[in-house]
Coordinates of C-alpha atoms in Angstrom, one line a residue:
M19 CA 150.7 25.1 48.4
V20 CA 149.0 25.4 45.1
Q21 CA 151.5 28.2 44.1
N22 CA 154.4 26.0 45.0
V23 CA 153.1 23.1 43.0
L24 CA 152.6 25.5 40.0
L25 CA 156.2 26.7 40.2
N26 CA 157.6 23.2 40.5
S27 CA 155.5 21.9 37.6
G28 CA 156.5 25.0 35.6
R29 CA 160.2 24.3 36.1
S30 CA 159.9 20.9 34.6
R31 CA 158.0 22.1 31.6
I32 CA 160.9 23.8 29.9
H33 CA 163.1 20.8 30.7
R34 CA 160.6 18.5 29.0
L35 CA 160.3 20.8 26.0
R36 CA 164.0 20.7 25.5
L37 CA 163.8 17.0 24.8
S38 CA 161.9 17.8 21.6
L39 CA 164.8 19.9 20.3
S40 CA 166.7 16.8 19.4
E41 CA 163.8 15.4 17.5
H42 CA 163.9 18.4 15.1
R43 CA 167.7 18.6 15.3
A44 CA 167.2 22.1 16.5
D45 CA 169.6 24.1 18.7
A46 CA 166.9 26.3 20.2
L47 CA 163.1 26.8 20.1
L48 CA 161.4 30.2 19.7
V49 CA 158.0 30.6 21.6
T50 CA 155.9 33.6 20.6
H51 CA 152.3 32.4 21.5
L52 CA 151.6 34.2 24.8
P53 CA 149.6 31.4 26.4
N54 CA 152.5 29.1 25.7
V55 CA 154.9 31.6 27.2
R56 CA 152.9 31.7 30.4
Y57 CA 152.6 27.9 30.6
L58 CA 156.3 27.5 30.3
C59 CA 157.7 30.3 32.6
G60 CA 154.8 31.9 34.3
F61 CA 154.9 35.3 32.6
S62 CA 151.4 36.8 31.9
G63 CA 152.3 40.1 30.2
S64 CA 151.1 41.1 26.8
A65 CA 154.6 41.4 25.2
A66 CA 156.9 38.5 25.3
I67 CA 159.1 36.1 23.4
L68 CA 160.7 33.1 25.0
L69 CA 163.9 31.6 23.6
I70 CA 164.7 28.0 24.9
E71 CA 168.2 26.7 24.3
S72 CA 169.8 23.5 25.4
S73 CA 171.3 25.0 28.6
R74 CA 169.3 28.2 29.2
A75 CA 166.0 30.0 28.6
T76 CA 165.5 33.7 28.1
L77 CA 162.4 35.8 28.2
F78 CA 162.3 39.0 26.2
T79 CA 159.8 41.7 27.3
D80 CA 159.7 45.5 27.5
S81 CA 160.2 48.0 30.3
R82 CA 156.4 48.1 31.1
Y83 CA 156.8 44.6 32.6
M84 CA 160.1 45.0 34.4
L85 CA 158.6 44.5 37.9
Q86 CA 156.0 42.0 36.8
A87 CA 158.6 39.8 35.1
R88 CA 160.8 39.9 38.2
Q89 CA 157.8 38.6 40.2
E90 CA 156.4 36.1 37.8
V91 CA 159.1 34.5 35.7
H92 CA 160.7 31.3 36.7
D93 CA 163.2 28.9 35.0
A94 CA 164.3 31.7 32.6
S95 CA 166.4 34.8 32.7
V96 CA 164.8 38.1 31.7
V97 CA 165.9 40.6 29.1
I98 CA 164.2 44.0 29.1
A99 CA 164.3 45.1 25.5
R100 CA 164.9 48.8 25.0
H101 CA 164.4 48.9 21.3
G102 CA 162.0 46.1 20.5
L103 CA 161.8 42.5 21.4
L104 CA 162.8 41.1 18.0
R105 CA 165.9 43.4 17.9
A106 CA 167.0 42.2 21.4
L107 CA 166.4 38.6 20.4
G108 CA 168.3 39.1 17.2
E109 CA 171.3 40.7 18.9
M110 CA 171.5 37.8 21.4
L111 CA 171.5 35.3 18.6
Q112 CA 174.2 37.2 16.8
I113 CA 176.4 37.4 19.9
G114 CA 175.9 33.8 21.0
H115 CA 176.3 32.2 17.6
R116 CA 179.1 34.1 15.8
H117 CA 181.0 31.1 14.7
G118 CA 178.3 28.7 13.7
R119 CA 174.8 28.5 12.2
L120 CA 171.9 28.2 14.6
R121 CA 169.1 25.8 13.8
L122 CA 166.1 27.7 15.3
G123 CA 162.8 25.8 15.8
Y124 CA 159.6 27.8 15.6
A125 CA 155.8 27.3 15.2
P126 CA 154.9 28.6 11.7
A127 CA 151.3 29.3 12.8
Q128 CA 152.4 31.5 15.7
L129 CA 155.1 33.6 14.1
T130 CA 154.0 36.2 11.6
V131 CA 155.7 36.7 8.3
A132 CA 156.6 40.3 9.3
Q133 CA 158.2 39.0 12.6
K134 CA 160.2 36.4 10.8
D135 CA 161.4 38.8 8.1
A136 CA 162.4 41.4 10.8
L137 CA 164.4 38.8 12.7
Q138 CA 166.0 37.5 9.5
S139 CA 167.2 41.0 8.6
I140 CA 169.1 41.1 11.9
V141 CA 170.6 37.6 12.1
G142 CA 171.1 37.0 8.4
A143 CA 172.5 33.7 7.4
R144 CA 173.4 32.8 11.0
V145 CA 170.0 31.2 11.5
R146 CA 168.4 28.2 9.7
W147 CA 164.7 28.1 10.4
I148 CA 163.3 24.7 11.5
P149 CA 159.5 24.3 11.5
A150 CA 158.5 22.7 14.8
P151 CA 154.7 23.1 15.1
G152 CA 152.7 22.0 18.1
E153 CA 155.6 21.1 20.5
V154 CA 154.3 23.2 23.4
E155 CA 150.7 22.1 22.7
R156 CA 151.7 18.4 23.0
L157 CA 152.9 19.2 26.5
R158 CA 149.8 21.2 27.3
A159 CA 147.5 18.4 26.1
V160 CA 148.2 16.4 29.3
K161 CA 147.3 18.5 32.3
D162 CA 149.5 18.2 35.4
A163 CA 148.2 18.2 39.0
A164 CA 148.5 21.9 39.4
E165 CA 146.6 22.7 36.3
L166 CA 143.8 20.4 37.3
V167 CA 143.4 22.2 40.6
V168 CA 143.0 25.6 38.8
M169 CA 140.7 24.1 36.2
R170 CA 138.4 22.7 38.9
E171 CA 138.4 26.1 40.7
A172 CA 137.5 27.9 37.4
A173 CA 134.6 25.5 36.9
L174 CA 133.3 25.9 40.4
L175 CA 133.6 29.7 40.0
I176 CA 131.4 29.9 36.9
S177 CA 129.0 27.5 38.5
D178 CA 128.6 29.8 41.5
V179 CA 128.3 32.8 39.3
W180 CA 125.4 31.2 37.3
T181 CA 123.6 30.0 40.4
A182 CA 123.8 33.5 42.0
A183 CA 122.6 35.2 38.8
R184 CA 119.4 33.1 38.5
R185 CA 117.5 35.7 40.4
H186 CA 118.0 38.0 37.4
F187 CA 116.4 35.5 35.0
K188 CA 113.0 37.1 34.6
P189 CA 110.8 38.8 32.0
G190 CA 111.7 42.4 31.3
V191 CA 115.4 42.0 31.8
C192 CA 117.5 42.9 28.8
E193 CA 120.0 40.4 27.4
L194 CA 122.9 42.9 27.5
A195 CA 122.2 43.7 31.2
L196 CA 122.1 40.0 32.1
A197 CA 125.4 39.4 30.3
A198 CA 126.9 42.3 32.1
E199 CA 125.7 41.0 35.5
L200 CA 127.3 37.6 34.8
E201 CA 130.7 39.2 33.9
R202 CA 130.6 41.5 36.9
A203 CA 130.0 38.5 39.2
M204 CA 133.0 36.7 37.7
K205 CA 135.4 39.4 38.6
L206 CA 133.9 39.8 42.1
R207 CA 134.7 36.1 42.6
G208 CA 138.4 36.5 41.5
A209 CA 138.3 35.9 37.8
S210 CA 140.4 38.2 35.5
G211 CA 137.6 38.3 33.0
P212 CA 135.3 36.2 30.8
S213 CA 136.7 33.4 28.7
F214 CA 134.8 34.7 25.7
D215 CA 132.0 37.2 25.0
T216 CA 129.2 36.1 27.2
I217 CA 126.2 34.8 25.3
V218 CA 122.6 35.6 26.4
A219 CA 120.0 34.8 23.7
S220 CA 116.3 34.5 24.2
G221 CA 113.3 33.4 22.2
P222 CA 114.0 32.4 18.6
R223 CA 117.6 33.7 18.9
S224 CA 118.2 31.0 21.5
A225 CA 118.6 28.6 18.5
W226 CA 121.5 30.6 17.1
P227 CA 124.8 28.7 17.8
H228 CA 126.7 31.9 18.8
A229 CA 124.2 34.7 19.3
Q230 CA 125.5 37.9 20.9
P231 CA 123.4 39.6 23.6
T232 CA 121.2 42.5 22.4
P233 CA 118.9 45.1 24.0
K234 CA 116.1 42.6 23.5
L235 CA 114.0 42.1 26.7
L236 CA 113.4 38.6 28.0
K237 CA 109.8 37.5 27.7
K238 CA 107.6 35.1 29.6
N239 CA 107.3 31.5 28.2
E240 CA 110.4 31.6 26.1
L241 CA 113.8 29.7 26.2
V242 CA 116.9 31.6 27.1
V243 CA 120.4 30.3 26.4
L244 CA 123.3 31.5 28.6
D245 CA 126.8 30.6 27.6
Q246 CA 129.5 31.9 30.0
G247 CA 133.0 31.2 31.1
A248 CA 135.6 32.8 33.4
I249 CA 139.4 33.0 33.3
L250 CA 141.0 32.1 36.6
R251 CA 144.8 32.3 36.8
G252 CA 145.1 31.8 33.0
Y253 CA 142.7 28.8 32.8
C254 CA 139.2 29.1 31.1
S255 CA 136.0 27.6 32.2
D256 CA 133.0 27.2 29.8
M257 CA 129.4 26.5 30.8
T258 CA 126.2 26.6 28.9
R259 CA 122.7 26.5 30.4
T260 CA 119.2 26.9 28.9
V261 CA 116.3 28.1 31.0
F262 CA 112.6 28.5 30.4
L263 CA 110.9 31.6 31.7
G264 CA 107.6 30.1 33.0
R265 CA 106.0 26.7 33.1
A266 CA 107.4 24.6 30.2
A267 CA 104.9 23.0 27.9
G268 CA 105.1 19.3 27.0
R269 CA 107.0 19.8 23.8
V270 CA 109.7 21.8 25.5
R271 CA 110.0 19.2 28.2
G272 CA 110.3 16.5 25.5
L273 CA 113.1 18.5 23.9
Y274 CA 114.9 18.9 27.2
S275 CA 114.6 15.2 28.0
A276 CA 115.9 14.2 24.6
V277 CA 118.9 16.5 24.9
F278 CA 119.6 15.3 28.4
E279 CA 119.5 11.7 27.4
A280 CA 121.9 12.4 24.5
Q281 CA 124.3 14.2 26.8
Q282 CA 124.3 11.2 29.2
A283 CA 125.0 8.8 26.3
A284 CA 127.9 11.0 25.1
K285 CA 129.4 11.1 28.6
A286 CA 129.1 7.3 28.9
A287 CA 131.1 7.0 25.6
I288 CA 134.1 9.1 27.0
R289 CA 137.0 6.9 28.0
P290 CA 140.8 6.7 27.3
G291 CA 141.3 5.9 23.7
A292 CA 137.9 6.8 22.5
K293 CA 137.6 9.0 19.4
A294 CA 135.8 12.3 19.5
S295 CA 133.6 10.9 16.7
D296 CA 132.5 8.0 18.9
V297 CA 131.3 10.5 21.5
D298 CA 129.5 12.5 18.9
S299 CA 127.9 9.4 17.4
A300 CA 126.5 8.3 20.8
A301 CA 124.7 11.6 21.2
R302 CA 123.4 11.6 17.6
K303 CA 121.9 8.1 17.9
V304 CA 119.7 9.2 20.8
L305 CA 118.6 12.4 19.0
R306 CA 117.9 10.3 15.8
R307 CA 115.7 8.0 17.8
H308 CA 113.7 11.0 19.1
G309 CA 113.5 12.6 15.6
F310 CA 115.7 15.6 16.4
V311 CA 119.0 14.7 14.8
R312 CA 118.5 17.2 11.9
Y313 CA 118.7 20.0 14.5
F314 CA 122.1 18.8 15.9

């Protein structure tokens, strides 16, 4: 049932994106960012360009993904490029727009200068480039029912991984080994991999915002930060937890209580229409009252 919902919602995404073409007075939109390609038509390969026109959509990929594209792609026809994706795209634009100039929308931050120059050399003056940044991202900002289902599953998956891994949180275990155990458990539960490089940082290194795991061994009576996330069907979870190896002293418990109180205050400030700065301010007020705001 979830798969059907995903397909149905996916079919409507390209249709909704077409509505933005008129806002930019564009005839077509070029999508090169792979997560956006997957969001729009379901294709998860590593080589793809999606061209969305007013009456059709075309996915360009290479022969490695012939079978995969046949299975995954919906709401778009598939072109298997024999001599490069940009060349196949350019040839289609040449053929389809011989007698007029095509206004082609694109996201400047997601198309390299080299890609644009290569395509320009094929299509020449037939194409007029129309900057159209953030159009797919505006759709993605509001999650549909199918996306929410997968996001919840991804969150539950990483929560289960962390709970099961707690038996490994003990002195003498190396940070790298613990990170490897977390990532192994993700895949065993169906994740395609970690959302980012798993962070395990112990002792003084636990204060580093983005410490990478090292061969350092965990020690008794020190804090350990674990930051992990899993990718499930294209959606990422992200979960951070801090543990204390031993019986926490009063100062550590005080720090924990202050951070917990700040977190609850921030959650209470989250509502439709609230600014991110309002949520941040709610947390800072609590930490300021406890004398910890300079560490935030």
